[in-house]
mmCIF file of C-alpha atoms in Angstrom:
data_model
loop_
_atom_site.group_PDB
_atom_site.id
_atom_site.type_symbol
_atom_site.label_atom_id
_atom_site.label_comp_id
_atom_site.label_asym_id
_atom_site.label_seq_id
_atom_site.Cartn_x
_atom_site.Cartn_y
_atom_site.Cartn_z
ATOM 1 C CA MET A 11 24.669 11.756 23.310
ATOM 2 C CA LEU A 12 21.505 9.660 23.103
ATOM 3 C CA GLN A 13 19.391 12.791 22.597
ATOM 4 C CA PHE A 14 21.692 13.954 19.791
ATOM 5 C CA ILE A 15 21.379 10.595 17.997
ATOM 6 C CA GLY A 16 17.599 10.514 18.360
ATOM 7 C CA VAL A 17 16.826 14.138 17.525
ATOM 8 C CA VAL A 18 19.563 14.904 14.974
ATOM 9 C CA VAL A 19 21.372 11.829 13.594
ATOM 10 C CA ILE A 20 18.356 9.560 13.030
ATOM 11 C CA PRO A 21 16.160 12.211 11.320
ATOM 12 C CA LEU A 22 19.018 13.350 9.060
ATOM 13 C CA LEU A 23 19.978 9.766 8.209
ATOM 14 C CA ALA A 24 16.374 8.958 7.279
ATOM 15 C CA ALA A 25 16.112 12.123 5.163
ATOM 16 C CA ASN A 26 19.396 11.446 3.375
ATOM 17 C CA THR A 27 18.388 7.833 2.703
ATOM 18 C CA CYS A 28 15.127 8.989 1.136
ATOM 19 C CA ARG A 29 16.696 11.682 -1.030
ATOM 20 C CA THR A 30 16.476 10.663 -4.667
ATOM 21 C CA ASN A 31 19.300 11.071 -7.187
ATOM 22 C CA GLN A 32 17.218 12.682 -9.900
ATOM 23 C CA SER A 33 18.236 15.872 -11.646
ATOM 24 C CA TYR A 34 15.219 17.608 -10.115
ATOM 25 C CA ASN A 35 13.658 16.888 -6.795
ATOM 26 C CA SER A 36 12.165 18.852 -3.989
ATOM 27 C CA ALA A 37 14.238 19.228 -0.849
ATOM 28 C CA TYR A 38 11.068 19.907 1.087
ATOM 29 C CA ALA A 39 10.098 16.227 1.336
ATOM 30 C CA PRO A 40 13.361 14.968 2.948
ATOM 31 C CA TRP A 41 13.560 18.003 5.234
ATOM 32 C CA GLY A 42 9.909 17.534 6.152
ATOM 33 C CA LEU A 43 10.656 13.920 7.068
ATOM 34 C CA ALA A 44 13.601 15.037 9.210
ATOM 35 C CA VAL A 45 11.447 17.537 11.092
ATOM 36 C CA LEU A 46 8.675 14.962 11.562
ATOM 37 C CA LEU A 47 11.055 12.391 13.056
ATOM 38 C CA SER A 48 12.863 14.936 15.237
ATOM 39 C CA CYS A 49 9.488 15.802 16.808
ATOM 40 C CA TYR A 50 8.197 12.224 16.962
ATOM 41 C CA PRO A 51 6.856 11.795 20.540
ATOM 42 C CA VAL A 52 7.895 8.188 21.196
ATOM 43 C CA LEU A 53 11.374 8.700 19.750
ATOM 44 C CA LEU A 54 11.844 11.825 21.884
ATOM 45 C CA TYR A 55 10.770 9.876 24.953
ATOM 46 C CA TYR A 56 13.189 7.018 24.307
ATOM 47 C CA THR A 57 16.127 9.384 23.849
ATOM 48 C CA LEU A 58 15.841 10.196 27.556
ATOM 49 C CA ASP A 59 17.111 6.852 28.839
ATOM 50 C CA ILE A 60 16.088 3.849 26.697
ATOM 51 C CA TRP A 61 19.123 3.570 24.440
ATOM 52 C CA ARG A 62 18.214 0.117 23.055
ATOM 53 C CA GLU A 63 15.251 1.339 21.002
ATOM 54 C CA VAL A 64 17.207 4.286 19.637
ATOM 55 C CA PHE A 65 20.141 2.058 18.742
ATOM 56 C CA MET A 66 17.879 -0.458 16.974
ATOM 57 C CA LEU A 67 16.267 2.312 14.927
ATOM 58 C CA LEU A 68 19.739 3.606 14.027
ATOM 59 C CA CYS A 69 20.768 0.108 12.888
ATOM 60 C CA PHE A 70 17.561 -0.212 10.867
ATOM 61 C CA LEU A 71 18.127 3.103 9.087
ATOM 62 C CA LEU A 72 21.766 2.229 8.385
ATOM 63 C CA GLY A 73 20.506 -1.021 6.890
ATOM 64 C CA VAL A 74 18.004 0.806 4.676
ATOM 65 C CA PHE A 75 20.763 3.172 3.545
ATOM 66 C CA VAL A 76 22.964 0.230 2.546
ATOM 67 C CA VAL A 77 20.025 -1.437 0.748
ATOM 68 C CA LYS A 78 19.539 1.798 -1.206
ATOM 69 C CA LYS A 79 23.182 1.683 -2.299
ATOM 70 C CA PHE A 80 22.795 -2.012 -3.190
ATOM 71 C CA ILE A 81 19.823 -1.206 -5.428
ATOM 72 C CA GLN A 82 21.702 1.603 -7.146
ATOM 73 C CA LYS A 83 24.861 -0.392 -7.846
ATOM 74 C CA ARG A 84 25.222 -2.561 -10.934
ATOM 75 C CA ASN A 85 28.783 -3.701 -10.358
ATOM 76 C CA GLY A 86 28.961 -7.302 -9.140
ATOM 77 C CA ILE A 87 31.846 -6.742 -6.711
ATOM 78 C CA SER A 88 30.203 -3.676 -5.160
ATOM 79 C CA ARG A 89 26.937 -5.558 -4.729
ATOM 80 C CA ALA A 90 28.743 -8.490 -3.136
ATOM 81 C CA ILE A 91 30.410 -6.201 -0.581
ATOM 82 C CA LEU A 92 27.129 -4.448 0.152
ATOM 83 C CA SER A 93 25.360 -7.823 0.478
ATOM 84 C CA LEU A 94 27.897 -8.863 3.103
ATOM 85 C CA LEU A 95 27.368 -5.604 4.990
ATOM 86 C CA ILE A 96 23.579 -6.054 4.819
ATOM 87 C CA PHE A 97 23.927 -9.612 6.120
ATOM 88 C CA MET A 98 26.002 -8.357 9.082
ATOM 89 C CA LEU A 99 23.412 -5.687 9.884
ATOM 90 C CA ILE A 100 20.645 -8.284 9.687
ATOM 91 C CA LEU A 101 22.502 -10.443 12.217
ATOM 92 C CA LEU A 102 22.941 -7.421 14.477
ATOM 93 C CA MET A 103 19.250 -6.532 14.276
ATOM 94 C CA TYR A 104 18.312 -10.179 14.827
ATOM 95 C CA SER A 105 20.430 -10.285 17.993
ATOM 96 C CA LEU A 106 18.649 -7.174 19.293
ATOM 97 C CA ARG A 107 15.112 -8.141 18.241
ATOM 98 C CA PRO A 108 14.788 -11.384 16.249
ATOM 99 C CA TYR A 109 11.729 -10.445 14.204
ATOM 100 C CA LEU A 110 13.285 -7.082 13.321
ATOM 101 C CA GLY A 111 16.182 -8.870 11.637
ATOM 102 C CA PHE A 112 13.847 -11.471 10.137
ATOM 103 C CA SER A 113 11.548 -8.809 8.667
ATOM 104 C CA PHE A 114 14.506 -6.904 7.236
ATOM 105 C CA ALA A 115 15.818 -10.082 5.616
ATOM 106 C CA MET A 116 12.397 -10.939 4.142
ATOM 107 C CA ALA A 117 12.135 -7.443 2.674
ATOM 108 C CA PHE A 118 15.626 -7.652 1.182
ATOM 109 C CA PHE A 119 14.915 -10.951 -0.546
ATOM 110 C CA GLY A 120 11.386 -10.003 -1.554
ATOM 111 C CA TYR A 121 11.535 -6.438 -2.873
ATOM 112 C CA GLY A 122 12.336 -7.631 -6.391
ATOM 113 C CA LEU A 123 9.347 -9.975 -6.450
ATOM 114 C CA ILE A 124 6.525 -7.846 -5.039
ATOM 115 C CA LYS A 125 5.729 -4.403 -6.430
ATOM 116 C CA ILE A 126 3.237 -2.112 -4.712
ATOM 117 C CA ASN A 127 2.511 -0.309 -7.989
ATOM 118 C CA SER A 128 1.123 -3.529 -9.427
ATOM 119 C CA LYS A 129 -2.374 -3.304 -10.873
ATOM 120 C CA TYR A 130 -3.090 -6.527 -8.979
ATOM 121 C CA LEU A 131 -2.601 -4.891 -5.580
ATOM 122 C CA ILE A 132 -6.044 -5.962 -4.346
ATOM 123 C CA VAL A 133 -5.265 -9.543 -5.356
ATOM 124 C CA LEU A 134 -1.980 -9.353 -3.435
ATOM 125 C CA ILE A 135 -3.786 -8.097 -0.322
ATOM 126 C CA VAL A 136 -6.303 -10.943 -0.490
ATOM 127 C CA PHE A 137 -3.463 -13.426 -1.017
ATOM 128 C CA TYR A 138 -1.685 -11.965 2.010
ATOM 129 C CA PHE A 139 -4.623 -12.678 4.320
ATOM 130 C CA LEU A 140 -5.091 -16.136 2.820
ATOM 131 C CA LEU A 141 -1.422 -16.815 3.496
ATOM 132 C CA LEU A 142 -1.813 -15.712 7.117
ATOM 133 C CA GLU A 143 -4.805 -18.019 7.513
ATOM 134 C CA ALA A 144 -2.825 -20.905 5.995
ATOM 135 C CA LEU A 145 0.107 -20.302 8.356
ATOM 136 C CA PHE A 146 -2.371 -20.130 11.231
ATOM 137 C CA ALA A 147 -4.039 -23.396 10.195
ATOM 138 C CA VAL A 148 -0.803 -25.396 10.011
ATOM 139 C CA GLY A 149 0.465 -24.050 13.319
ATOM 140 C CA LEU A 150 3.369 -21.923 12.101
ATOM 141 C CA LEU A 151 2.070 -18.945 14.067
ATOM 142 C CA ASP A 152 1.651 -20.842 17.341
ATOM 143 C CA ARG A 153 4.701 -19.243 18.989
ATOM 144 C CA LEU A 154 3.310 -15.777 18.299
ATOM 145 C CA LEU A 155 -0.135 -16.762 19.594
ATOM 146 C CA LEU A 156 1.313 -18.303 22.757
ATOM 147 C CA TYR A 157 3.194 -15.082 23.434
ATOM 148 C CA ASN A 158 -0.040 -13.162 22.904
ATOM 149 C CA GLU A 159 -1.835 -15.323 25.471
ATOM 150 C CA MET A 160 0.724 -14.328 28.118
ATOM 151 C CA PHE A 161 -0.907 -10.908 28.338
ATOM 152 C CA GLU A 162 -4.301 -12.341 29.323
ATOM 153 C CA GLY A 163 -3.302 -13.012 32.907
ATOM 154 C CA MET A 164 -1.483 -9.744 33.392
ATOM 155 C CA GLU A 165 -2.954 -6.760 35.143
ATOM 156 C CA GLY A 166 -2.661 -3.396 33.472
ATOM 157 C CA GLY A 167 -4.825 -0.681 32.023
ATOM 158 C CA THR A 168 -3.157 -0.837 28.626
ATOM 159 C CA ASN A 169 -3.661 -4.553 27.953
ATOM 160 C CA LEU A 170 -5.766 -5.175 24.857
ATOM 161 C CA ASN A 171 -8.714 -7.502 24.534
ATOM 162 C CA VAL A 172 -7.329 -9.335 21.516
ATOM 163 C CA GLY A 173 -8.143 -12.949 20.798
ATOM 164 C CA PHE A 174 -7.946 -15.245 17.811
ATOM 165 C CA ASP A 175 -10.695 -17.695 18.770
ATOM 166 C CA ASN A 176 -12.867 -16.499 15.879
ATOM 167 C CA GLY A 177 -10.116 -16.858 13.298
ATOM 168 C CA LEU A 178 -6.864 -15.111 12.569
ATOM 169 C CA THR A 179 -8.164 -12.438 10.191
ATOM 170 C CA LEU A 180 -10.734 -10.985 12.608
ATOM 171 C CA GLY A 181 -8.293 -11.060 15.506
ATOM 172 C CA PHE A 182 -5.583 -9.535 13.346
ATOM 173 C CA LEU A 183 -7.800 -6.666 12.174
ATOM 174 C CA ARG A 184 -8.911 -5.970 15.752
ATOM 175 C CA SER A 185 -5.345 -5.932 17.017
ATOM 176 C CA PHE A 186 -4.160 -3.837 14.062
ATOM 177 C CA SER A 187 -6.866 -1.227 14.624
ATOM 178 C CA GLN A 188 -5.876 -0.871 18.268
ATOM 179 C CA GLN A 189 -2.100 -1.007 18.034
ATOM 180 C CA MET A 190 -1.373 0.566 14.636
ATOM 181 C CA LEU A 191 -4.370 2.871 14.231
ATOM 182 C CA GLY A 192 -4.628 3.839 17.878
ATOM 183 C CA PHE A 193 -8.314 2.967 18.330
ATOM 184 C CA PHE A 194 -7.779 2.308 22.013
ATOM 185 C CA ALA A 195 -9.816 3.830 24.838
ATOM 186 C CA GLY A 196 -6.881 4.802 26.985
ATOM 187 C CA GLY A 197 -7.691 8.352 28.029
ATOM 188 C CA GLY A 198 -5.920 11.576 27.161
ATOM 189 C CA LYS A 199 -2.498 10.075 26.425
ATOM 190 C CA ALA A 200 -3.916 7.659 23.851
ATOM 191 C CA ALA A 201 -5.866 10.504 22.231
ATOM 192 C CA LEU A 202 -2.741 12.664 22.076
ATOM 193 C CA LEU A 203 -0.748 9.845 20.486
ATOM 194 C CA PHE A 204 -3.538 9.355 17.947
ATOM 195 C CA ILE A 205 -3.317 13.001 16.912
ATOM 196 C CA MET A 206 0.475 13.273 16.879
ATOM 197 C CA GLU A 207 1.387 9.837 15.490
ATOM 198 C CA THR A 208 -1.547 7.967 13.966
ATOM 199 C CA ILE A 209 -3.031 10.788 11.877
ATOM 200 C CA PRO A 210 0.299 11.507 10.075
ATOM 201 C CA PHE A 211 0.677 7.755 9.547
ATOM 202 C CA LEU A 212 -2.795 7.431 8.032
ATOM 203 C CA LEU A 213 -2.159 10.409 5.752
ATOM 204 C CA ALA A 214 1.110 8.839 4.613
ATOM 205 C CA VAL A 215 -0.613 5.507 3.887
ATOM 206 C CA LEU A 216 -3.318 7.305 1.902
ATOM 207 C CA TYR A 217 -0.684 9.242 -0.058
ATOM 208 C CA ILE A 218 1.260 6.070 -0.868
ATOM 209 C CA THR A 219 -1.889 4.253 -1.978
ATOM 210 C CA ARG A 220 -3.055 7.050 -4.270
ATOM 211 C CA ASN A 221 0.398 7.672 -5.770
ATOM 212 C CA ARG A 222 1.871 4.170 -5.786
ATOM 213 C CA LYS A 223 2.622 4.425 -9.538
ATOM 214 C CA TYR A 224 5.568 6.624 -8.495
ATOM 215 C CA SER A 225 6.983 3.852 -6.332
ATOM 216 C CA SER A 226 10.538 2.510 -6.545
ATOM 217 C CA SER A 227 12.472 -0.575 -5.498
ATOM 218 C CA LEU A 228 13.412 1.031 -2.191
ATOM 219 C CA VAL A 229 9.741 1.785 -1.504
ATOM 220 C CA ASP A 230 8.908 -1.857 -2.292
ATOM 221 C CA PHE A 231 11.553 -2.892 0.234
ATOM 222 C CA LEU A 232 10.175 -0.563 2.924
ATOM 223 C CA VAL A 233 6.570 -1.615 2.370
ATOM 224 C CA ILE A 234 7.425 -5.332 2.499
ATOM 225 C CA PHE A 235 9.334 -4.712 5.734
ATOM 226 C CA PHE A 236 6.317 -2.858 7.092
ATOM 227 C CA ILE A 237 3.978 -5.735 6.245
ATOM 228 C CA VAL A 238 6.137 -8.503 7.721
ATOM 229 C CA TYR A 239 7.293 -6.644 10.836
ATOM 230 C CA THR A 240 3.853 -5.230 11.621
ATOM 231 C CA SER A 241 2.149 -8.586 11.095
ATOM 232 C CA ILE A 242 4.453 -10.269 13.602
ATOM 233 C CA PHE A 243 4.061 -7.836 16.460
ATOM 234 C CA VAL A 244 0.336 -7.244 15.853
ATOM 235 C CA ILE A 245 -0.261 -10.985 16.282
ATOM 236 C CA ALA A 246 2.159 -11.513 19.173
ATOM 237 C CA ASN A 247 1.616 -8.385 21.258
ATOM 238 C CA ALA A 248 -1.482 -7.547 23.306
ATOM 239 C CA ASN A 249 -0.428 -4.413 25.156
ATOM 240 C CA PHE A 250 -1.032 -0.916 23.829
ATOM 241 C CA GLY A 251 2.037 0.618 25.492
ATOM 242 C CA THR A 252 4.299 -2.034 24.015
ATOM 243 C CA GLY A 253 2.585 -1.632 20.652
ATOM 244 C CA VAL A 254 3.342 2.099 20.621
ATOM 245 C CA ARG A 255 7.010 1.262 21.112
ATOM 246 C CA LEU A 256 7.109 -1.528 18.525
ATOM 247 C CA ARG A 257 5.221 0.356 15.813
ATOM 248 C CA LEU A 258 7.958 2.993 15.627
ATOM 249 C CA PHE A 259 9.711 0.964 12.918
ATOM 250 C CA SER A 260 6.450 0.473 11.022
ATOM 251 C CA TYR A 261 5.618 4.166 11.070
ATOM 252 C CA VAL A 262 9.115 5.227 10.028
ATOM 253 C CA SER A 263 9.136 2.836 7.058
ATOM 254 C CA ILE A 264 5.822 4.304 5.844
ATOM 255 C CA TYR A 265 6.997 7.906 6.323
ATOM 256 C CA MET A 266 10.120 7.153 4.310
ATOM 257 C CA SER A 267 8.093 5.508 1.547
ATOM 258 C CA ALA A 268 5.816 8.548 1.280
ATOM 259 C CA CYS A 269 8.858 10.844 1.143
ATOM 260 C CA ILE A 270 10.395 8.918 -1.777
ATOM 261 C CA ILE A 271 7.119 8.741 -3.682
ATOM 262 C CA CYS A 272 6.596 12.478 -3.215
ATOM 263 C CA GLN A 273 9.965 13.245 -4.824
ATOM 264 C CA ASN A 274 9.368 10.807 -7.683
ATOM 265 C CA LYS A 275 5.963 12.377 -8.329
ATOM 266 C CA LEU A 276 7.373 15.912 -8.359
ATOM 267 C CA PHE A 277 10.117 14.848 -10.743
ATOM 268 C CA SER A 278 7.634 13.137 -13.066
ATOM 269 C CA LEU A 279 5.314 16.152 -13.121
ATOM 270 C CA ARG A 280 8.211 18.527 -13.736
ATOM 271 C CA PHE A 281 9.630 16.283 -16.483
ATOM 272 C CA ASN A 282 6.269 16.081 -18.260
ATOM 273 C CA LYS A 283 5.816 19.828 -17.970
ATOM 274 C CA ASP A 284 9.280 20.491 -19.442
ATOM 275 C CA ALA A 285 8.609 17.980 -22.224
ATOM 276 C CA GLN A 286 5.381 19.727 -23.152
ATOM 277 C CA SER A 287 7.060 23.138 -23.110
ATOM 278 C CA SER A 288 9.878 21.973 -25.399
ATOM 279 C CA SER A 289 7.385 20.539 -27.884
ATOM 280 C CA LEU A 290 5.580 23.866 -28.303
#
């Protein structure tokens, strides 16, 4: 049952959530996403016996699906019902992993305020790091940093040498490069994960960055979730193996964003081509 959810239900749910409602779109992007997730190494591994991670990912994707419906609806009653359902899913995710529910809630309340297709994207990135430094200075990140320090006394070949003595930004970038980008000298397994997981992730990030003008509100939601969720575990965690498990949600949110943008781009190109043909 767990294998069926991880290999079939989760990939199809993600693909269906990303499918756009335009008159023309390519089915290749959602199906490609489904195939990618069904072959995702960490997800396949967790379907063997770790049901909690699979269940949390299922809850997350159900939440994204409901958020999509919320964005599409204009009726006040329908939005109120969907808001209640989203709130219940947030509480469920929070009970399973507090910062998963917190990140989802932040994305839900923030997707209408922050747009990744903004021409001021560089300014937003700089502001983001300044905000992290401000939170660090006033002590609001102390709980995350204390959790990070717990790994220093632990023995294990996958513990990371991450510290924040030289400031939050440098420590954050070092931790991000190891946990999210896979720049960790951990032998053959780490190299295999880099090829199978990190390279597709980097390609998806590059695609989103270059084609962000085709973004949508759901993409804004997913990207904000990615930023908040990833920031929390990159600061708090200092173990590569744990990071590989935690980054599953970050990777999936980026894959879904790239899938939506791809469909929007294809629709825009097709629409412009049809418009030019009709004008001739």
